[in-house]
Amino acid sequence: MIDPRRITLLNNCRDASGPVIYWMSRDQRVRHNWALLFARKKAEQLQQPLKVVFTLAPSFLNAPLRHYDFMLKGLHEVERALRRLNIPFYLVQGEPEIELPRFAREMKAGAVVTDFSPLKISREWKRRVGAHLPLPLYEVDAHNIVPCRIASAKQEYAARTFRPKIKSLLGELLTGFPQLEPLEATTESHPVDWSSISCSLKADHRVAPVEWLKPGEEAAANCLDTFLEKRLSSYAELRNDPNSGVLSNLSPYLHFGQISAQYIALRVSESRMPDESRSAFLEELIVRRELSDNYCFYNDRYDSFDGSPTWAKESLMNHRNDHREYLYTADEFATAKTHDRLWNAAQLELVTTGKIHGYMRMYWAKKILEWSESAEQAFETAMALNDRYALDGRDPNGYAGVAWSIGGVHDRPWFERPVYGKIRYMNASGCARKFDVARYIARFEEKKSM
């Protein structure tokens, strides 16, 4: 049973006679996917075939090769898994607002189903597609455990205001998933020419794919198993130590929708690990992650310093002319050429691995604020670096993380100090109290010299 609160009709059309299309976008998986399950059920109700299509935009917010490589390899796995269920998969290249309506016309579709994203670019695609389709366009929130529209009707001030709303609904919405049944008859579709697709990409090849993390739904499931077996037990105690290796490494898979957050939450909740560790992880997976979706959905300026709360903007404006001991250009930040070896190590971690440890990402962003000419410039620099190198870039978590570190989003005013104003401060000595800073630096300085 699919909770109807997950489903939103984005236009005013009614179901017609013809195949049901699942326009896969944010949730790039076959298992534990409410949008695909809804499309399958809709096809069954209408007694029509089901087809899955992915529209590959020529550029998605300037994503480099690292991101396209991870995504396309995951989609190749999706194609194989769907074939085993007799569900055809199509990949079309071009602008989604043009290609999706064209595809629907060619298939003589009766309804289109897609998944939820709070990002402006995705919402605009859907607005344009919905306006041009003479068919219903259903949106299903398959990414959040508590659907974003249901969790709150407004931008939440902080986790403390959002948490009670989420927890009041978890008992109803944190459920298991029905089995995705195969289609009875095979609908023929030509296999995707993945080699040709890869060669046609115009993405920046200077940001190379990572080798340490394998993409795809199977790899995501294995990563979760390993985390539950070997690292979750120490999560509460060691999660702020970047040398401990206790993090889940699931954020790239969550970003590309190669694993379901709801499925992860169920597995963690059912595990026999210490309550403290389970609670700490679920707070980040559910409350903090879904708060980020809330921020992006209700604040169209989420990717700009302008989206920051008034108190933060006023405070930083008052300290705009404060003396900065160090100032760096965007290129110096990108190439890790600051005076601070700890910050440089964090940037090298980002560039070489495609991620920064969560605690270090806060330090990394706050120092960009401290060493930039303005908060606006700092916000732009941090966002650009995160989106260019992080596998989970262009994600609500990344936008909210930078906005928290630099713009005080979801935080409160702190004691006033130069440059930072009332924005929460972090320094290297605070990091040294939490973990072996020299060990962390050595790991990534070694990578730079290789």
Short mmCIF file of C-alpha atoms in Angstrom, two decimals:
data_model
loop_
_atom_site.label_atom_id
_atom_site.label_comp_id
_atom_site.label_asym_id
_atom_site.label_seq_id
_atom_site.Cartn_x
_atom_site.Cartn_y
_atom_site.Cartn_z
CA MET A 1 0.00 0.00 0.00
CA ILE A 2 1.38 3.41 -1.01
CA ASP A 3 0.44 6.20 1.36
CA PRO A 4 -1.52 8.78 -0.67
CA ARG A 5 0.28 11.57 1.20
CA ARG A 6 3.35 10.76 -0.88
CA ILE A 7 1.52 11.56 -4.13
CA THR A 8 0.91 15.00 -5.67
CA LEU A 9 -0.81 15.66 -9.00
CA LEU A 10 1.17 18.46 -10.64
CA ASN A 11 -1.39 19.34 -13.31
CA ASN A 12 -5.14 19.04 -13.78
CA CYS A 13 -5.28 16.19 -16.29
CA ARG A 14 -6.95 12.82 -15.96
CA ASP A 15 -5.59 9.36 -16.71
CA ALA A 16 -5.90 8.43 -20.38
CA SER A 17 -5.61 5.18 -22.27
CA GLY A 18 -1.97 4.35 -22.90
CA PRO A 19 1.25 3.19 -21.23
CA VAL A 20 2.27 4.54 -17.85
CA ILE A 21 5.69 6.22 -17.89
CA TYR A 22 7.88 6.49 -14.82
CA TRP A 23 10.14 9.47 -15.43
CA MET A 24 13.01 8.47 -13.15
CA SER A 25 15.05 11.40 -11.92
CA ARG A 26 16.22 11.75 -8.32
CA ASP A 27 15.54 8.18 -7.20
CA GLN A 28 17.68 6.04 -9.47
CA ARG A 29 16.90 2.57 -8.14
CA VAL A 30 14.53 -0.34 -8.62
CA ARG A 31 14.14 -1.60 -5.05
CA HIS A 32 12.33 0.29 -2.30
CA ASN A 33 11.17 3.03 -4.67
CA TRP A 34 7.70 4.44 -3.93
CA ALA A 35 7.54 6.28 -7.26
CA LEU A 36 8.24 3.11 -9.27
CA LEU A 37 5.81 1.14 -7.10
CA PHE A 38 3.10 3.74 -7.70
CA ALA A 39 3.75 3.70 -11.45
CA ARG A 40 3.56 -0.11 -11.44
CA LYS A 41 0.26 0.00 -9.55
CA LYS A 42 -1.12 2.68 -11.87
CA ALA A 43 -0.23 0.56 -14.92
CA GLU A 44 -1.97 -2.41 -13.34
CA GLN A 45 -5.11 -0.38 -12.58
CA LEU A 46 -5.25 1.00 -16.13
CA GLN A 47 -4.28 -2.40 -17.60
CA GLN A 48 -1.48 -0.73 -19.52
CA PRO A 49 2.26 -1.35 -19.98
CA LEU A 50 4.84 0.36 -17.78
CA LYS A 51 7.91 2.07 -19.21
CA VAL A 52 10.77 3.75 -17.33
CA VAL A 53 12.67 6.67 -18.87
CA PHE A 54 15.58 8.80 -17.69
CA THR A 55 16.18 12.17 -19.37
CA LEU A 56 19.89 12.96 -19.46
CA ALA A 57 20.31 16.73 -19.55
CA PRO A 58 23.36 18.01 -21.47
CA SER A 59 24.49 19.74 -18.28
CA PHE A 60 23.19 19.56 -14.74
CA LEU A 61 24.48 22.55 -12.79
CA ASN A 62 27.94 22.06 -14.36
CA ALA A 63 28.43 18.55 -12.95
CA PRO A 64 31.86 17.14 -13.95
CA LEU A 65 32.75 13.65 -15.17
CA ARG A 66 33.07 12.28 -11.61
CA HIS A 67 29.32 12.73 -11.05
CA TYR A 68 28.14 11.61 -14.47
CA ASP A 69 30.29 8.48 -14.26
CA PHE A 70 28.84 7.48 -10.88
CA MET A 71 25.29 8.18 -12.07
CA LEU A 72 25.51 6.43 -15.45
CA LYS A 73 27.03 3.28 -13.99
CA GLY A 74 24.19 3.18 -11.49
CA LEU A 75 21.62 3.67 -14.25
CA HIS A 76 23.17 0.85 -16.27
CA GLU A 77 22.48 -1.39 -13.29
CA VAL A 78 18.91 -0.05 -13.14
CA GLU A 79 18.41 -1.05 -16.78
CA ARG A 80 19.56 -4.61 -16.09
CA ALA A 81 17.39 -4.95 -12.98
CA LEU A 82 14.31 -3.66 -14.79
CA ARG A 83 14.90 -6.04 -17.68
CA ARG A 84 14.68 -8.94 -15.24
CA LEU A 85 11.23 -7.61 -14.29
CA ASN A 86 10.17 -7.26 -17.95
CA ILE A 87 10.06 -3.47 -17.56
CA PRO A 88 11.70 -1.56 -20.43
CA PHE A 89 14.16 1.23 -19.66
CA TYR A 90 14.90 4.17 -21.97
CA LEU A 91 17.49 6.90 -21.76
CA VAL A 92 16.92 10.02 -23.83
CA GLN A 93 19.36 12.89 -24.13
CA GLY A 94 18.37 16.54 -24.17
CA GLU A 95 16.48 19.11 -22.15
CA PRO A 96 13.86 17.30 -20.05
CA GLU A 97 11.08 19.81 -20.67
CA ILE A 98 11.43 19.06 -24.41
CA GLU A 99 12.36 15.38 -24.42
CA LEU A 100 9.90 14.05 -21.84
CA PRO A 101 6.74 15.37 -23.59
CA ARG A 102 8.14 14.16 -26.93
CA PHE A 103 8.78 10.71 -25.48
CA ALA A 104 5.30 10.59 -23.96
CA ARG A 105 3.76 11.45 -27.34
CA GLU A 106 5.81 8.78 -29.11
CA MET A 107 4.72 6.16 -26.58
CA LYS A 108 1.10 7.35 -26.68
CA ALA A 109 1.28 7.49 -22.88
CA GLY A 110 -1.74 7.66 -20.60
CA ALA A 111 -0.02 8.96 -17.46
CA VAL A 112 3.42 10.07 -16.28
CA VAL A 113 4.84 9.50 -12.79
CA THR A 114 8.01 11.12 -11.48
CA ASP A 115 9.87 11.40 -8.19
CA PHE A 116 10.27 14.38 -5.86
CA SER A 117 13.10 16.90 -5.69
CA PRO A 118 13.09 20.28 -3.91
CA LEU A 119 15.73 21.78 -6.22
CA LYS A 120 14.69 24.71 -8.41
CA ILE A 121 15.95 23.19 -11.64
CA SER A 122 13.97 19.99 -11.12
CA ARG A 123 10.82 21.83 -10.08
CA GLU A 124 11.04 24.05 -13.15
CA TRP A 125 11.43 21.02 -15.42
CA LYS A 126 8.30 19.51 -13.92
CA ARG A 127 6.38 22.76 -14.18
CA ARG A 128 7.15 23.01 -17.88
CA VAL A 129 6.55 19.31 -18.55
CA GLY A 130 3.24 19.41 -16.67
CA ALA A 131 2.13 22.45 -18.66
CA HIS A 132 2.84 20.72 -21.99
CA LEU A 133 1.44 17.28 -21.17
CA PRO A 134 -2.21 16.51 -21.98
CA LEU A 135 -1.76 13.74 -19.38
CA PRO A 136 -1.59 13.65 -15.61
CA LEU A 137 1.86 14.22 -14.10
CA TYR A 138 2.08 12.56 -10.70
CA GLU A 139 4.93 13.33 -8.33
CA VAL A 140 5.76 10.76 -5.65
CA ASP A 141 8.11 11.59 -2.78
CA ALA A 142 10.28 8.49 -2.77
CA HIS A 143 13.26 10.26 -1.22
CA ASN A 144 11.96 11.35 2.18
CA ILE A 145 10.50 9.08 4.82
CA VAL A 146 8.03 11.81 5.74
CA PRO A 147 7.07 13.50 2.44
CA CYS A 148 8.45 17.04 2.29
CA ARG A 149 5.09 18.67 1.68
CA ILE A 150 3.53 16.74 4.58
CA ALA A 151 6.35 17.22 7.10
CA SER A 152 5.83 20.99 7.18
CA ALA A 153 4.00 23.65 5.19
CA LYS A 154 6.77 26.23 5.71
CA GLN A 155 10.51 26.67 6.03
CA GLU A 156 11.49 25.44 9.47
CA TYR A 157 13.62 27.61 11.70
CA ALA A 158 15.79 24.83 13.10
CA ALA A 159 16.00 21.11 13.79
CA ARG A 160 14.31 21.65 17.16
CA THR A 161 11.18 23.00 15.45
CA PHE A 162 11.23 20.35 12.72
CA ARG A 163 12.01 17.27 14.83
CA PRO A 164 8.64 17.01 16.63
CA LYS A 165 6.79 17.25 13.31
CA ILE A 166 8.85 14.46 11.79
CA LYS A 167 8.64 12.20 14.82
CA SER A 168 4.88 12.59 15.07
CA LEU A 169 4.53 11.06 11.59
CA LEU A 170 7.29 8.44 11.60
CA GLY A 171 5.10 5.79 13.18
CA GLU A 172 2.70 6.02 10.23
CA LEU A 173 5.22 6.43 7.41
CA LEU A 174 8.29 4.41 8.41
CA THR A 175 6.96 1.18 6.95
CA GLY A 176 8.25 -1.71 4.89
CA PHE A 177 7.93 -1.85 1.11
CA PRO A 178 5.67 -4.09 -0.98
CA GLN A 179 7.34 -6.34 -3.52
CA LEU A 180 7.75 -4.90 -7.02
CA GLU A 181 6.04 -7.47 -9.22
CA PRO A 182 7.33 -8.11 -12.75
CA LEU A 183 5.23 -7.42 -15.79
CA GLU A 184 3.63 -10.49 -17.29
CA ALA A 185 4.72 -9.82 -20.85
CA THR A 186 7.98 -8.37 -22.08
CA THR A 187 7.77 -5.02 -23.86
CA GLU A 188 10.66 -4.74 -26.27
CA SER A 189 13.06 -1.79 -26.01
CA HIS A 190 16.50 -1.32 -27.49
CA PRO A 191 19.34 -1.63 -24.98
CA VAL A 192 20.96 1.69 -24.09
CA ASP A 193 24.29 2.26 -25.81
CA TRP A 194 26.12 3.22 -22.64
CA SER A 195 29.49 3.54 -24.36
CA SER A 196 28.09 6.04 -26.84
CA ILE A 197 26.35 7.96 -24.05
CA SER A 198 29.59 8.23 -22.09
CA CYS A 199 31.53 9.41 -25.13
CA SER A 200 28.96 12.11 -25.86
CA LEU A 201 29.27 13.75 -22.44
CA LYS A 202 30.63 17.26 -22.34
CA ALA A 203 31.36 17.11 -18.62
CA ASP A 204 34.66 18.38 -17.26
CA HIS A 205 37.10 15.43 -17.37
CA ARG A 206 39.55 17.14 -15.02
CA VAL A 207 37.49 15.93 -12.05
CA ALA A 208 38.02 12.22 -12.50
CA PRO A 209 35.81 9.39 -11.19
CA VAL A 210 36.69 7.96 -7.79
CA GLU A 211 37.95 4.39 -7.42
CA TRP A 212 37.31 3.72 -3.74
CA LEU A 213 33.50 3.67 -3.96
CA LYS A 214 31.65 1.53 -6.48
CA PRO A 215 28.38 3.02 -7.80
CA GLY A 216 25.01 1.30 -8.10
CA GLU A 217 22.23 -0.28 -6.12
CA GLU A 218 24.09 -3.49 -5.27
CA ALA A 219 27.16 -1.61 -4.07
CA ALA A 220 24.94 0.63 -1.95
CA ALA A 221 23.32 -2.40 -0.30
CA ASN A 222 26.76 -3.89 0.41
CA CYS A 223 27.95 -0.58 1.86
CA LEU A 224 24.96 -0.53 4.21
CA ASP A 225 25.61 -4.12 5.31
CA THR A 226 29.23 -3.32 6.09
CA PHE A 227 28.26 -0.22 8.06
CA LEU A 228 25.73 -2.14 10.15
CA GLU A 229 28.14 -4.98 10.85
CA LYS A 230 31.36 -3.10 11.49
CA ARG A 231 30.88 0.62 12.16
CA LEU A 232 27.45 1.53 13.52
CA SER A 233 28.25 0.24 17.02
CA SER A 234 30.85 3.02 17.50
CA TYR A 235 29.00 5.74 15.62
CA ALA A 236 27.83 7.84 18.58
CA GLU A 237 31.26 7.84 20.19
CA LEU A 238 33.50 8.33 17.15
CA ARG A 239 31.46 9.99 14.40
CA ASN A 240 33.23 13.36 14.86
CA ASP A 241 36.68 11.79 14.49
CA PRO A 242 37.63 11.74 10.79
CA ASN A 243 40.37 9.19 11.54
CA SER A 244 37.98 6.64 13.02
CA GLY A 245 36.43 5.37 9.79
CA VAL A 246 32.98 4.89 11.37
CA LEU A 247 30.95 6.91 8.87
CA SER A 248 28.45 5.08 6.69
CA ASN A 249 29.75 6.38 3.30
CA LEU A 250 26.12 6.23 2.13
CA SER A 251 25.74 9.91 1.19
CA PRO A 252 26.70 9.48 -2.51
CA TYR A 253 24.22 6.61 -2.83
CA LEU A 254 21.51 8.65 -1.12
CA HIS A 255 22.24 11.63 -3.34
CA PHE A 256 21.81 9.63 -6.55
CA GLY A 257 18.88 7.72 -5.11
CA GLN A 258 20.72 4.40 -5.44
CA ILE A 259 19.48 3.40 -2.00
CA SER A 260 16.35 4.32 -0.03
CA ALA A 261 16.71 6.35 3.16
CA GLN A 262 13.57 4.63 4.42
CA TYR A 263 15.11 1.20 3.91
CA ILE A 264 18.29 2.32 5.69
CA ALA A 265 16.23 3.65 8.61
CA LEU A 266 14.37 0.35 8.92
CA ARG A 267 17.59 -1.66 8.90
CA VAL A 268 19.24 0.61 11.49
CA SER A 269 16.14 0.61 13.71
CA GLU A 270 15.96 -3.18 13.62
CA SER A 271 19.67 -3.67 14.33
CA ARG A 272 20.92 -4.73 17.75
CA MET A 273 23.47 -1.96 17.98
CA PRO A 274 23.61 0.44 20.98
CA ASP A 275 20.64 2.78 21.24
CA GLU A 276 22.92 5.81 21.41
CA SER A 277 24.55 4.99 18.07
CA ARG A 278 21.29 4.16 16.36
CA SER A 279 19.70 7.39 17.60
CA ALA A 280 22.67 9.52 16.53
CA PHE A 281 22.67 8.06 13.04
CA LEU A 282 18.89 8.28 12.59
CA GLU A 283 18.91 11.92 13.70
CA GLU A 284 21.23 12.71 10.79
CA LEU A 285 19.57 10.39 8.28
CA ILE A 286 16.01 11.51 8.98
CA VAL A 287 15.74 14.82 10.83
CA ARG A 288 18.79 16.64 9.46
CA ARG A 289 18.56 15.25 5.92
CA GLU A 290 14.85 15.94 5.57
CA LEU A 291 15.31 19.38 7.13
CA SER A 292 17.62 20.12 4.20
CA ASP A 293 14.86 19.21 1.74
CA ASN A 294 12.51 21.47 3.69
CA TYR A 295 15.00 24.35 3.42
CA CYS A 296 15.45 23.99 -0.34
CA PHE A 297 11.74 23.45 -1.05
CA TYR A 298 10.53 26.53 0.83
CA ASN A 299 13.47 28.88 0.19
CA ASP A 300 14.21 29.56 -3.48
CA ARG A 301 17.45 31.31 -2.48
CA TYR A 302 18.90 28.16 -0.87
CA ASP A 303 21.99 28.31 -3.12
CA SER A 304 22.75 31.93 -2.30
CA PHE A 305 23.84 33.91 0.74
CA ASP A 306 20.59 35.84 0.27
CA GLY A 307 18.73 32.83 1.65
CA SER A 308 20.32 33.28 5.07
CA PRO A 309 18.23 34.51 8.03
CA THR A 310 18.05 38.25 8.62
CA TRP A 311 20.03 38.19 11.86
CA ALA A 312 22.97 36.48 10.13
CA LYS A 313 22.99 38.79 7.12
CA GLU A 314 22.83 41.88 9.31
CA SER A 315 25.57 40.62 11.62
CA LEU A 316 27.93 39.70 8.79
CA MET A 317 27.20 43.02 7.06
CA ASN A 318 28.22 44.84 10.24
CA HIS A 319 31.57 43.02 10.12
CA ARG A 320 32.06 43.30 6.37
CA ASN A 321 35.04 45.66 6.73
CA ASP A 322 36.76 43.79 9.57
CA HIS A 323 40.44 43.04 9.06
CA ARG A 324 41.12 39.54 7.66
CA GLU A 325 44.52 38.14 8.56
CA TYR A 326 44.44 35.98 5.42
CA LEU A 327 42.63 36.33 2.10
CA TYR A 328 42.60 33.68 -0.61
CA THR A 329 41.32 33.51 -4.15
CA ALA A 330 38.92 30.83 -5.37
CA ASP A 331 41.81 29.15 -7.18
CA GLU A 332 43.98 29.12 -4.06
CA PHE A 333 41.15 27.48 -2.13
CA ALA A 334 40.60 24.94 -4.90
CA THR A 335 44.27 23.94 -5.01
CA ALA A 336 44.62 23.79 -1.21
CA LYS A 337 47.19 26.60 -1.04
CA THR A 338 46.31 28.21 2.28
CA HIS A 339 48.54 28.66 5.34
CA ASP A 340 46.43 26.11 7.29
CA ARG A 341 47.56 22.51 6.82
CA LEU A 342 44.38 21.18 8.42
CA TRP A 343 42.17 23.11 6.00
CA ASN A 344 44.35 22.05 3.09
CA ALA A 345 43.96 18.42 4.15
CA ALA A 346 40.17 18.77 4.15
CA GLN A 347 40.23 20.27 0.65
CA LEU A 348 42.54 17.47 -0.54
CA GLU A 349 40.16 14.92 0.95
CA LEU A 350 37.36 16.50 -1.07
CA VAL A 351 39.34 16.62 -4.32
CA THR A 352 40.83 13.13 -4.12
CA THR A 353 37.97 11.13 -2.57
CA GLY A 354 34.85 13.07 -3.53
CA LYS A 355 33.79 13.70 0.06
CA ILE A 356 34.80 15.48 3.27
CA HIS A 357 34.17 14.04 6.69
CA GLY A 358 31.07 15.77 8.08
CA TYR A 359 32.83 17.43 11.00
CA MET A 360 35.65 18.67 8.78
CA ARG A 361 33.19 20.03 6.22
CA MET A 362 31.93 22.47 8.86
CA TYR A 363 35.48 23.62 9.67
CA TRP A 364 36.30 23.80 5.94
CA ALA A 365 33.31 26.08 5.17
CA LYS A 366 33.78 28.34 8.19
CA LYS A 367 37.39 29.02 7.33
CA ILE A 368 36.38 29.97 3.80
CA LEU A 369 34.17 32.61 5.46
CA GLU A 370 37.07 33.80 7.59
CA TRP A 371 39.49 34.07 4.64
CA SER A 372 37.20 35.63 2.02
CA GLU A 373 36.54 39.29 1.30
CA SER A 374 32.83 38.93 2.02
CA ALA A 375 30.26 36.41 3.19
CA GLU A 376 28.71 36.44 -0.29
CA GLN A 377 32.03 35.50 -1.86
CA ALA A 378 32.65 32.83 0.77
CA PHE A 379 29.24 31.27 0.16
CA GLU A 380 29.85 31.20 -3.58
CA THR A 381 33.32 29.66 -3.17
CA ALA A 382 32.20 26.95 -0.76
CA MET A 383 29.20 26.04 -2.89
CA ALA A 384 31.27 25.88 -6.07
CA LEU A 385 33.96 23.66 -4.51
CA ASN A 386 31.44 21.33 -2.92
CA ASP A 387 29.41 20.98 -6.11
CA ARG A 388 32.49 20.45 -8.26
CA TYR A 389 34.23 17.77 -6.23
CA ALA A 390 31.78 16.16 -3.78
CA LEU A 391 29.91 13.10 -5.02
CA ASP A 392 26.94 14.35 -3.04
CA GLY A 393 27.23 17.88 -4.46
CA ARG A 394 24.19 19.69 -5.89
CA ASP A 395 22.22 18.20 -3.02
CA PRO A 396 19.98 19.79 -0.37
CA ASN A 397 22.37 18.48 2.30
CA GLY A 398 25.24 20.37 0.71
CA TYR A 399 23.27 23.58 0.26
CA ALA A 400 21.99 23.48 3.83
CA GLY A 401 25.43 22.56 5.17
CA VAL A 402 27.11 25.56 3.57
CA ALA A 403 24.19 27.78 4.58
CA TRP A 404 24.52 26.60 8.20
CA SER A 405 28.29 27.11 8.31
CA ILE A 406 28.40 30.52 6.62
CA GLY A 407 24.88 31.93 6.82
CA GLY A 408 23.57 30.70 10.19
CA VAL A 409 20.70 28.70 8.64
CA HIS A 410 19.12 26.33 11.21
CA ASP A 411 21.43 27.81 13.86
CA ARG A 412 21.14 30.65 16.39
CA PRO A 413 23.19 33.80 17.04
CA TRP A 414 26.39 33.20 19.03
CA PHE A 415 28.79 35.50 20.85
CA GLU A 416 29.92 38.25 18.50
CA ARG A 417 33.47 38.22 17.19
CA PRO A 418 35.44 39.85 14.32
CA VAL A 419 34.64 38.72 10.75
CA TYR A 420 32.16 36.04 11.89
CA GLY A 421 29.81 38.42 13.63
CA LYS A 422 27.28 36.20 15.42
CA ILE A 423 27.95 33.15 13.23
CA ARG A 424 29.16 30.10 15.16
CA TYR A 425 32.97 29.94 15.23
CA MET A 426 35.29 26.96 14.77
CA ASN A 427 39.07 26.76 14.99
CA ALA A 428 41.88 24.24 14.65
CA SER A 429 42.41 23.89 18.42
CA GLY A 430 38.78 22.78 18.76
CA CYS A 431 39.45 20.10 16.15
CA ALA A 432 42.59 19.02 18.02
CA ARG A 433 40.49 18.37 21.14
CA LYS A 434 38.32 15.94 19.18
CA PHE A 435 40.81 13.96 17.09
CA ASP A 436 44.44 13.46 16.08
CA VAL A 437 44.85 16.38 13.70
CA ALA A 438 48.41 15.43 12.68
CA ARG A 439 47.25 11.98 11.62
CA TYR A 440 44.47 13.44 9.49
CA ILE A 441 46.82 15.94 7.84
CA ALA A 442 49.39 13.26 7.09
CA ARG A 443 46.84 11.08 5.28
CA PHE A 444 45.99 13.75 2.75
CA GLU A 445 49.34 15.52 2.42
CA GLU A 446 50.62 12.11 1.34
CA LYS A 447 47.95 11.99 -1.37
CA LYS A 448 49.03 15.41 -2.64
CA SER A 449 52.64 14.31 -3.01
CA MET A 450 51.74 11.11 -4.89
#
